[in-house]
C-alpha positions as MATLAB code, in Angstrom:
seq = 'CIRDRPTTPPPGGLPRHALIGYLHASFANGSGYLRMAGVPADWDIINLAFGEPTSVTSGDIRFQLCPASECPGVETEAEFTAAIRAKQRQGKKVLLSIGGQNGQVQLTTTAARDAFVRSVSAIIDRYGLNGLDIDFEGHSLYLNPGDTDFRNPTTPVIVNLISAIRTLKQRYGAAFVLTMAPETFFVQLGYQFYGPGPWGGQDPRAGSYLPVIHALRNDLTVLHVQDYNSGPIVGLDNQYHTMGGADFHIAMTDMLLAGFPVAGNPNAVFPPLREDQVAFGTPSSTSAGNGYVAPAGVQAAVTCLVKGTNCGSYTPRSGTNPGFRGLMTWSINWDRYYAWEFRLNHGPFLRALP';
ca = [
     -20.042   -0.562   14.359;
     -17.205    1.485   14.746;
     -14.196    1.046   11.926;
     -10.637    1.449   12.749;
      -9.817    2.482    8.941;
      -7.532    5.076    7.345;
      -9.448    7.452    5.321;
      -6.930    8.109    3.024;
      -7.046    6.801   -0.347;
      -4.251    6.046   -2.160;
      -3.254    7.985   -5.389;
      -4.629    6.204   -8.317;
      -7.104    8.852  -10.161;
     -10.208    7.261  -10.300;
     -13.306    9.150   -9.627;
     -15.190    8.367   -6.173;
     -18.001    5.820   -7.726;
     -16.410    3.817  -10.368;
     -17.682    1.869  -13.263;
     -15.306   -1.211  -14.181;
     -15.490   -3.794  -16.687;
     -13.864   -6.251  -18.832;
     -13.148   -6.462  -22.369;
     -12.683   -9.493  -24.193;
      -9.199   -8.315  -26.100;
      -8.048  -11.855  -26.837;
     -11.197  -13.608  -27.539;
     -14.578  -13.628  -28.834;
     -16.698  -14.956  -26.903;
     -20.229  -14.641  -29.371;
     -20.383  -11.346  -28.089;
     -18.777  -10.075  -30.531;
     -15.197   -7.816  -31.098;
     -15.120   -4.394  -29.170;
     -12.032   -2.352  -30.448;
     -10.556   -0.428  -27.789;
     -11.106    3.124  -29.584;
     -14.879    1.559  -29.530;
     -14.906    1.546  -25.417;
     -17.455    4.167  -24.172;
     -15.891    6.910  -22.067;
     -17.822    5.767  -19.038;
     -16.143    3.129  -18.262;
     -13.530    4.138  -15.862;
     -11.385    1.010  -15.450;
     -10.990   -1.027  -18.370;
      -9.552   -4.583  -17.275;
      -8.342   -6.671  -20.459;
      -8.968   -9.995  -20.549;
      -6.694  -11.871  -20.126;
      -3.086  -12.965  -19.614;
      -2.483  -16.371  -19.565;
       0.032  -18.703  -18.594;
       2.371  -20.438  -21.224;
       1.425  -23.476  -19.086;
      -0.347  -23.825  -15.547;
       3.352  -23.626  -13.007;
       5.209  -21.781  -15.836;
       4.389  -18.060  -14.329;
       5.370  -16.626  -17.576;
       2.221  -15.063  -18.477;
       1.025  -14.169  -22.137;
      -1.060  -11.561  -23.727;
      -2.200  -11.080  -27.638;
      -4.596   -9.475  -29.047;
      -7.718  -11.343  -30.957;
      -6.581  -13.190  -33.889;
      -8.272  -12.234  -36.657;
     -10.145  -15.479  -37.813;
     -11.517  -14.985  -34.518;
     -12.146  -11.410  -34.434;
     -13.019   -9.578  -37.754;
     -11.796   -6.502  -37.538;
      -9.369   -6.649  -34.252;
      -7.291   -3.555  -34.680;
      -3.368   -3.769  -35.131;
      -1.187   -3.105  -31.822;
      -0.561    0.158  -33.031;
      -4.173    0.807  -33.091;
      -4.880   -0.878  -30.206;
      -1.927    1.062  -28.187;
      -2.829    4.110  -29.327;
      -6.677    4.179  -27.839;
      -5.412    2.878  -24.587;
      -3.151    6.293  -24.987;
      -6.374    8.281  -25.811;
      -8.422    5.874  -22.981;
      -5.704    7.382  -20.057;
      -5.683   11.148  -21.813;
      -9.485   10.920  -20.215;
      -8.296    9.975  -17.531;
      -9.055    5.913  -17.656;
      -6.965    2.979  -16.435;
      -6.416    0.466  -18.300;
      -5.318   -2.678  -16.793;
      -4.027   -6.377  -17.912;
      -6.134   -9.171  -16.039;
      -4.431  -12.207  -15.355;
      -5.975  -15.345  -15.158;
     -10.004  -16.165  -16.330;
     -11.942  -19.070  -16.416;
      -9.139  -20.873  -18.051;
      -6.374  -19.062  -17.173;
      -4.646  -21.481  -14.566;
      -1.715  -19.961  -12.409;
      -0.138  -21.094   -9.601;
       3.244  -20.115   -8.804;
       5.100  -22.912   -6.736;
       8.084  -21.609   -7.356;
      10.375  -18.989   -6.756;
      11.261  -19.074  -10.851;
       7.820  -19.151  -11.486;
       7.130  -16.281   -9.309;
      10.363  -14.193  -11.227;
       8.524  -15.290  -14.692;
       5.487  -14.199  -13.571;
       7.269  -10.898  -12.739;
       9.090  -10.597  -15.748;
       6.500  -11.519  -18.407;
       3.784   -9.245  -16.546;
       6.164   -6.264  -16.656;
       6.818   -6.822  -20.422;
       3.233   -6.769  -21.039;
       2.602   -3.272  -18.975;
       5.051   -1.998  -20.342;
       4.187   -3.163  -24.107;
       1.428   -1.302  -23.671;
       1.701    1.402  -21.504;
      -0.996   -0.243  -18.713;
      -2.026    1.353  -15.451;
      -1.698   -1.750  -13.685;
      -3.067   -5.357  -12.821;
      -6.215   -7.006  -11.805;
      -5.742  -10.494  -10.398;
      -8.396  -12.833  -11.740;
      -7.424  -16.023  -10.717;
     -10.165  -19.103  -10.578;
     -10.322  -22.549  -10.599;
      -7.590  -24.190   -8.736;
      -4.688  -21.270   -8.524;
      -5.384  -21.000   -4.977;
      -5.450  -22.886   -2.285;
      -4.274  -23.630    0.776;
      -1.599  -26.964    2.170;
      -2.745  -28.443    4.977;
      -1.241  -26.514    8.111;
      -1.771  -23.277    7.085;
      -4.441  -22.047    8.650;
      -3.511  -18.694    9.443;
      -4.378  -16.167    6.916;
      -1.605  -13.299    8.558;
       1.250  -15.850    7.853;
       0.455  -18.101    4.779;
       3.252  -20.598    4.419;
       1.590  -22.278    1.125;
       4.070  -21.377   -1.905;
       1.474  -20.171   -4.376;
      -0.191  -17.736   -2.110;
       3.484  -16.962   -0.506;
       5.150  -16.754   -4.260;
       2.018  -14.342   -5.807;
       1.844  -11.733   -3.043;
       6.080  -11.579   -3.569;
       5.187  -11.138   -6.987;
       2.483   -8.577   -6.636;
       4.862   -6.316   -4.250;
       7.610   -6.535   -6.441;
       5.448   -5.165   -9.186;
       4.008   -2.174   -6.852;
       6.986   -1.266   -5.767;
       8.498   -1.335   -9.891;
       5.581    0.719  -10.944;
       5.129    2.964   -7.949;
       2.078    4.766   -5.697;
       0.583    5.206   -9.323;
       0.146    1.226   -9.866;
      -3.693    0.481   -9.930;
      -3.769   -3.094   -8.352;
      -7.774   -4.542   -8.485;
      -8.774   -8.403   -7.901;
     -11.758  -10.286   -8.834;
     -11.383  -13.418   -6.629;
     -14.973  -15.914   -6.743;
     -17.361  -15.783   -3.252;
     -15.827  -19.218   -3.001;
     -12.273  -17.615   -2.231;
     -13.530  -14.811   -0.045;
     -16.407  -14.625    2.049;
     -16.604  -18.511    2.382;
     -13.937  -18.190    4.192;
     -16.139  -17.122    7.090;
     -17.020  -20.541    7.517;
     -14.170  -22.389    6.067;
     -10.621  -22.164    5.481;
      -8.444  -24.176    3.779;
      -8.149  -27.867    4.553;
      -9.334  -27.402    7.241;
      -8.578  -28.875   10.964;
      -9.524  -32.375    9.606;
      -8.575  -32.244    6.398;
     -11.779  -32.541    4.304;
     -12.381  -29.692    3.087;
     -11.792  -27.757    0.051;
      -8.032  -26.459    0.210;
      -9.479  -24.059   -1.849;
     -11.803  -22.474    0.638;
     -11.199  -19.132    1.481;
      -8.064  -18.800   -0.372;
      -7.558  -15.748   -1.590;
      -7.990  -14.158    1.909;
      -4.169  -13.902    2.757;
      -3.764  -12.629   -0.833;
      -5.963   -9.481    0.260;
      -4.939   -9.253    3.565;
      -1.126   -9.182    2.950;
      -1.901   -6.466    0.253;
      -4.608   -4.377    1.661;
      -2.177   -1.080    1.558;
      -1.367   -1.755   -2.370;
      -4.934   -2.751   -3.267;
      -6.695   -0.403   -5.381;
     -11.048   -2.094   -5.857;
     -11.319   -5.769   -4.665;
     -14.701   -6.565   -6.931;
     -15.862   -9.853   -5.694;
     -17.661  -11.920   -8.363;
     -21.382  -11.931   -6.986;
     -22.120  -14.304   -8.973;
     -21.669  -18.006  -10.459;
     -21.491  -18.642   -6.921;
     -23.430  -21.013   -4.421;
     -25.598  -20.036   -1.440;
     -22.684  -18.071    1.533;
     -23.560  -17.117    4.751;
     -23.542  -14.178    5.630;
     -23.045  -11.908    8.939;
     -25.998  -12.576    9.942;
     -25.582  -16.408    9.833;
     -28.395  -17.117    7.448;
     -27.445  -18.155    3.596;
     -27.482  -15.982    0.705;
     -28.203  -16.958   -2.676;
     -27.272  -14.691   -5.449;
     -29.859  -13.473   -7.772;
     -31.486  -10.115   -5.741;
     -30.095   -7.051   -4.117;
     -29.722   -9.166   -0.662;
     -26.883  -11.073   -1.997;
     -24.909   -8.700   -3.070;
     -25.311   -6.584    0.225;
     -24.436   -9.196    2.433;
     -21.171  -10.375    0.830;
     -20.057   -6.569    0.716;
     -21.047   -5.945    3.714;
     -18.353   -8.685    4.775;
     -15.562   -6.940    3.261;
     -16.877   -3.662    5.024;
     -17.439   -4.838    8.064;
     -14.551   -7.160    8.463;
     -15.600  -11.529    9.681;
     -13.940  -14.107   11.747;
     -12.559  -16.364    9.342;
     -13.631  -19.820   10.070;
     -15.253  -18.023   12.780;
     -12.159  -17.744   14.700;
     -12.518  -14.964   17.073;
      -8.615  -14.892   17.162;
      -8.326  -14.350   13.519;
     -10.803  -11.578   12.234;
     -10.186  -10.490    8.129;
      -9.996   -6.769    9.158;
     -12.226   -4.684    7.111;
     -11.092   -2.862    4.137;
     -11.522    0.990    3.528;
     -14.700    2.047    1.917;
     -12.825    2.946   -1.499;
     -10.946   -0.126   -1.811;
     -14.754   -1.969   -1.896;
     -17.174   -2.994   -5.095;
     -19.382   -5.605   -6.339;
     -18.710   -7.837   -9.577;
     -22.369   -8.396  -11.395;
     -23.241   -9.613  -14.629;
     -24.280   -7.332  -17.236;
     -27.004   -9.431  -19.221;
     -28.208  -12.845  -18.282;
     -25.857  -14.512  -21.233;
     -23.249  -12.830  -19.276;
     -23.212  -15.422  -15.779;
     -25.184  -16.982  -13.261;
     -26.925  -14.054  -10.704;
     -27.655  -11.664  -12.824;
     -29.730   -9.112  -11.391;
     -31.918   -6.203  -13.000;
     -30.350   -2.426  -12.776;
     -33.477   -1.660   -9.911;
     -31.866   -4.642   -8.105;
     -28.087   -3.478   -8.250;
     -28.608    0.206   -7.412;
     -31.104   -1.023   -4.392;
     -28.109   -3.086   -3.311;
     -25.753    0.221   -3.977;
     -28.134    2.361   -2.254;
     -28.305    0.412    1.498;
     -24.490    0.086    0.814;
     -23.801    4.011    0.808;
     -26.955    5.379    2.323;
     -28.265    2.622    4.519;
     -31.568    3.061    3.206;
     -33.594    0.104    1.241;
     -31.603   -2.860    2.847;
     -34.184   -4.950    2.986;
     -34.558   -7.623    5.823;
     -30.495   -7.379    5.691;
     -28.837   -4.782    8.093;
     -25.280   -4.287    7.297;
     -22.785   -4.326   10.319;
     -20.372   -1.685    8.602;
     -23.369    0.785    8.798;
     -23.165    3.615    6.054;
     -20.496    3.634    3.752;
     -20.689    6.716    0.733;
     -16.875    5.945    0.143;
     -17.912    2.473   -1.960;
     -16.234    2.576   -5.368;
     -18.640    0.909   -6.957;
     -19.515   -1.484   -9.872;
     -17.556   -4.272  -11.601;
     -18.545   -6.250  -14.633;
     -17.806   -9.375  -16.791;
     -18.382   -8.075  -19.421;
     -17.992   -5.122  -21.288;
     -18.512   -7.063  -24.876;
     -21.843   -8.167  -22.998;
     -23.341   -5.335  -22.145;
     -22.560   -3.595  -26.123;
     -23.961   -7.107  -26.824;
     -27.574   -6.365  -25.233;
     -27.789   -2.602  -26.187;
     -25.201   -1.311  -23.166;
     -28.233   -1.950  -20.483;
     -25.595   -1.995  -17.565;
     -23.618    1.160  -18.375;
     -26.686    3.391  -19.248;
     -28.488    2.791  -16.078;
     -25.401    2.709  -13.594;
     -22.698    5.109  -14.899;
     -25.215    7.774  -14.647;
     -26.034    6.531  -11.131;
     -22.625    6.029   -9.637;
     -22.160    9.833  -10.958;
     -25.076   11.231   -9.492;
     -24.095    9.883   -5.624;
     -22.542   11.898   -3.219;
];
């Protein structure tokens, strides 16, 4: 399969194969609070979870460190900022992650779009962050009836989000790191279903990240779809794939590396992303999310995608992908809770890849 993809990754200073994790910075979540200074050096991108809006449609994003009542031992703002600087001196990237399970963000108006740009810039500037992670879940993104072409979206929540991120990218320049962590429902499901569908009976959220990813593909540093908390999804082999093993990671990630017709339409093909723009997300432990895969299975999937070996019954349409970017996990805190299984297995594994 010959793919027409540029070979030069954008500037950004990431290692060839990166370990990406979320840090519970604004809440505790049962796994315990971890200070920024305590995050081990293996983590190349640290996503601060989460920036959340003041209301669903305000576009006004706020981020606060976890309150001491919930997180005993939380550092001061000054200590937090100093620890971010120390990470950045080591070459690490620290991003603001917006959304999450509870952070519904619907930029239904241009006023909300402008508030988003203003408020996100303020947080980035306050802590001197490297960029932004878009982790919109739930009902943040959807497609209105009649919005059928991912290349030319018309739904305000989509159009305004694209515009806002472009403005932020322009404001901060080429080094601005942009990552996204959509669920499979919003991306790979688009191979079968896109928006409400011709008769209006489908879930309007199906495939709704595709126009965002496509419009921002020249600005996107890494897309790491959440290969967890997912139902079965049809892959490019037209078979259902179920989370919990290497096969799901291989089939889901191959769709992004090979491209696919949206809603089965051969005249509406979502083009492949560059290898260096693609990673996949997997829970760090059984407590972190449904679809946990033990280290051997995760590494089998990466080996298949990178080298074309150890692929099991699925043959990647994308061929080999030596520039595959790496692994994302929810979360750094849960990984610490489970004695760093994810970091200690996958950090050295990624660094040893060619």
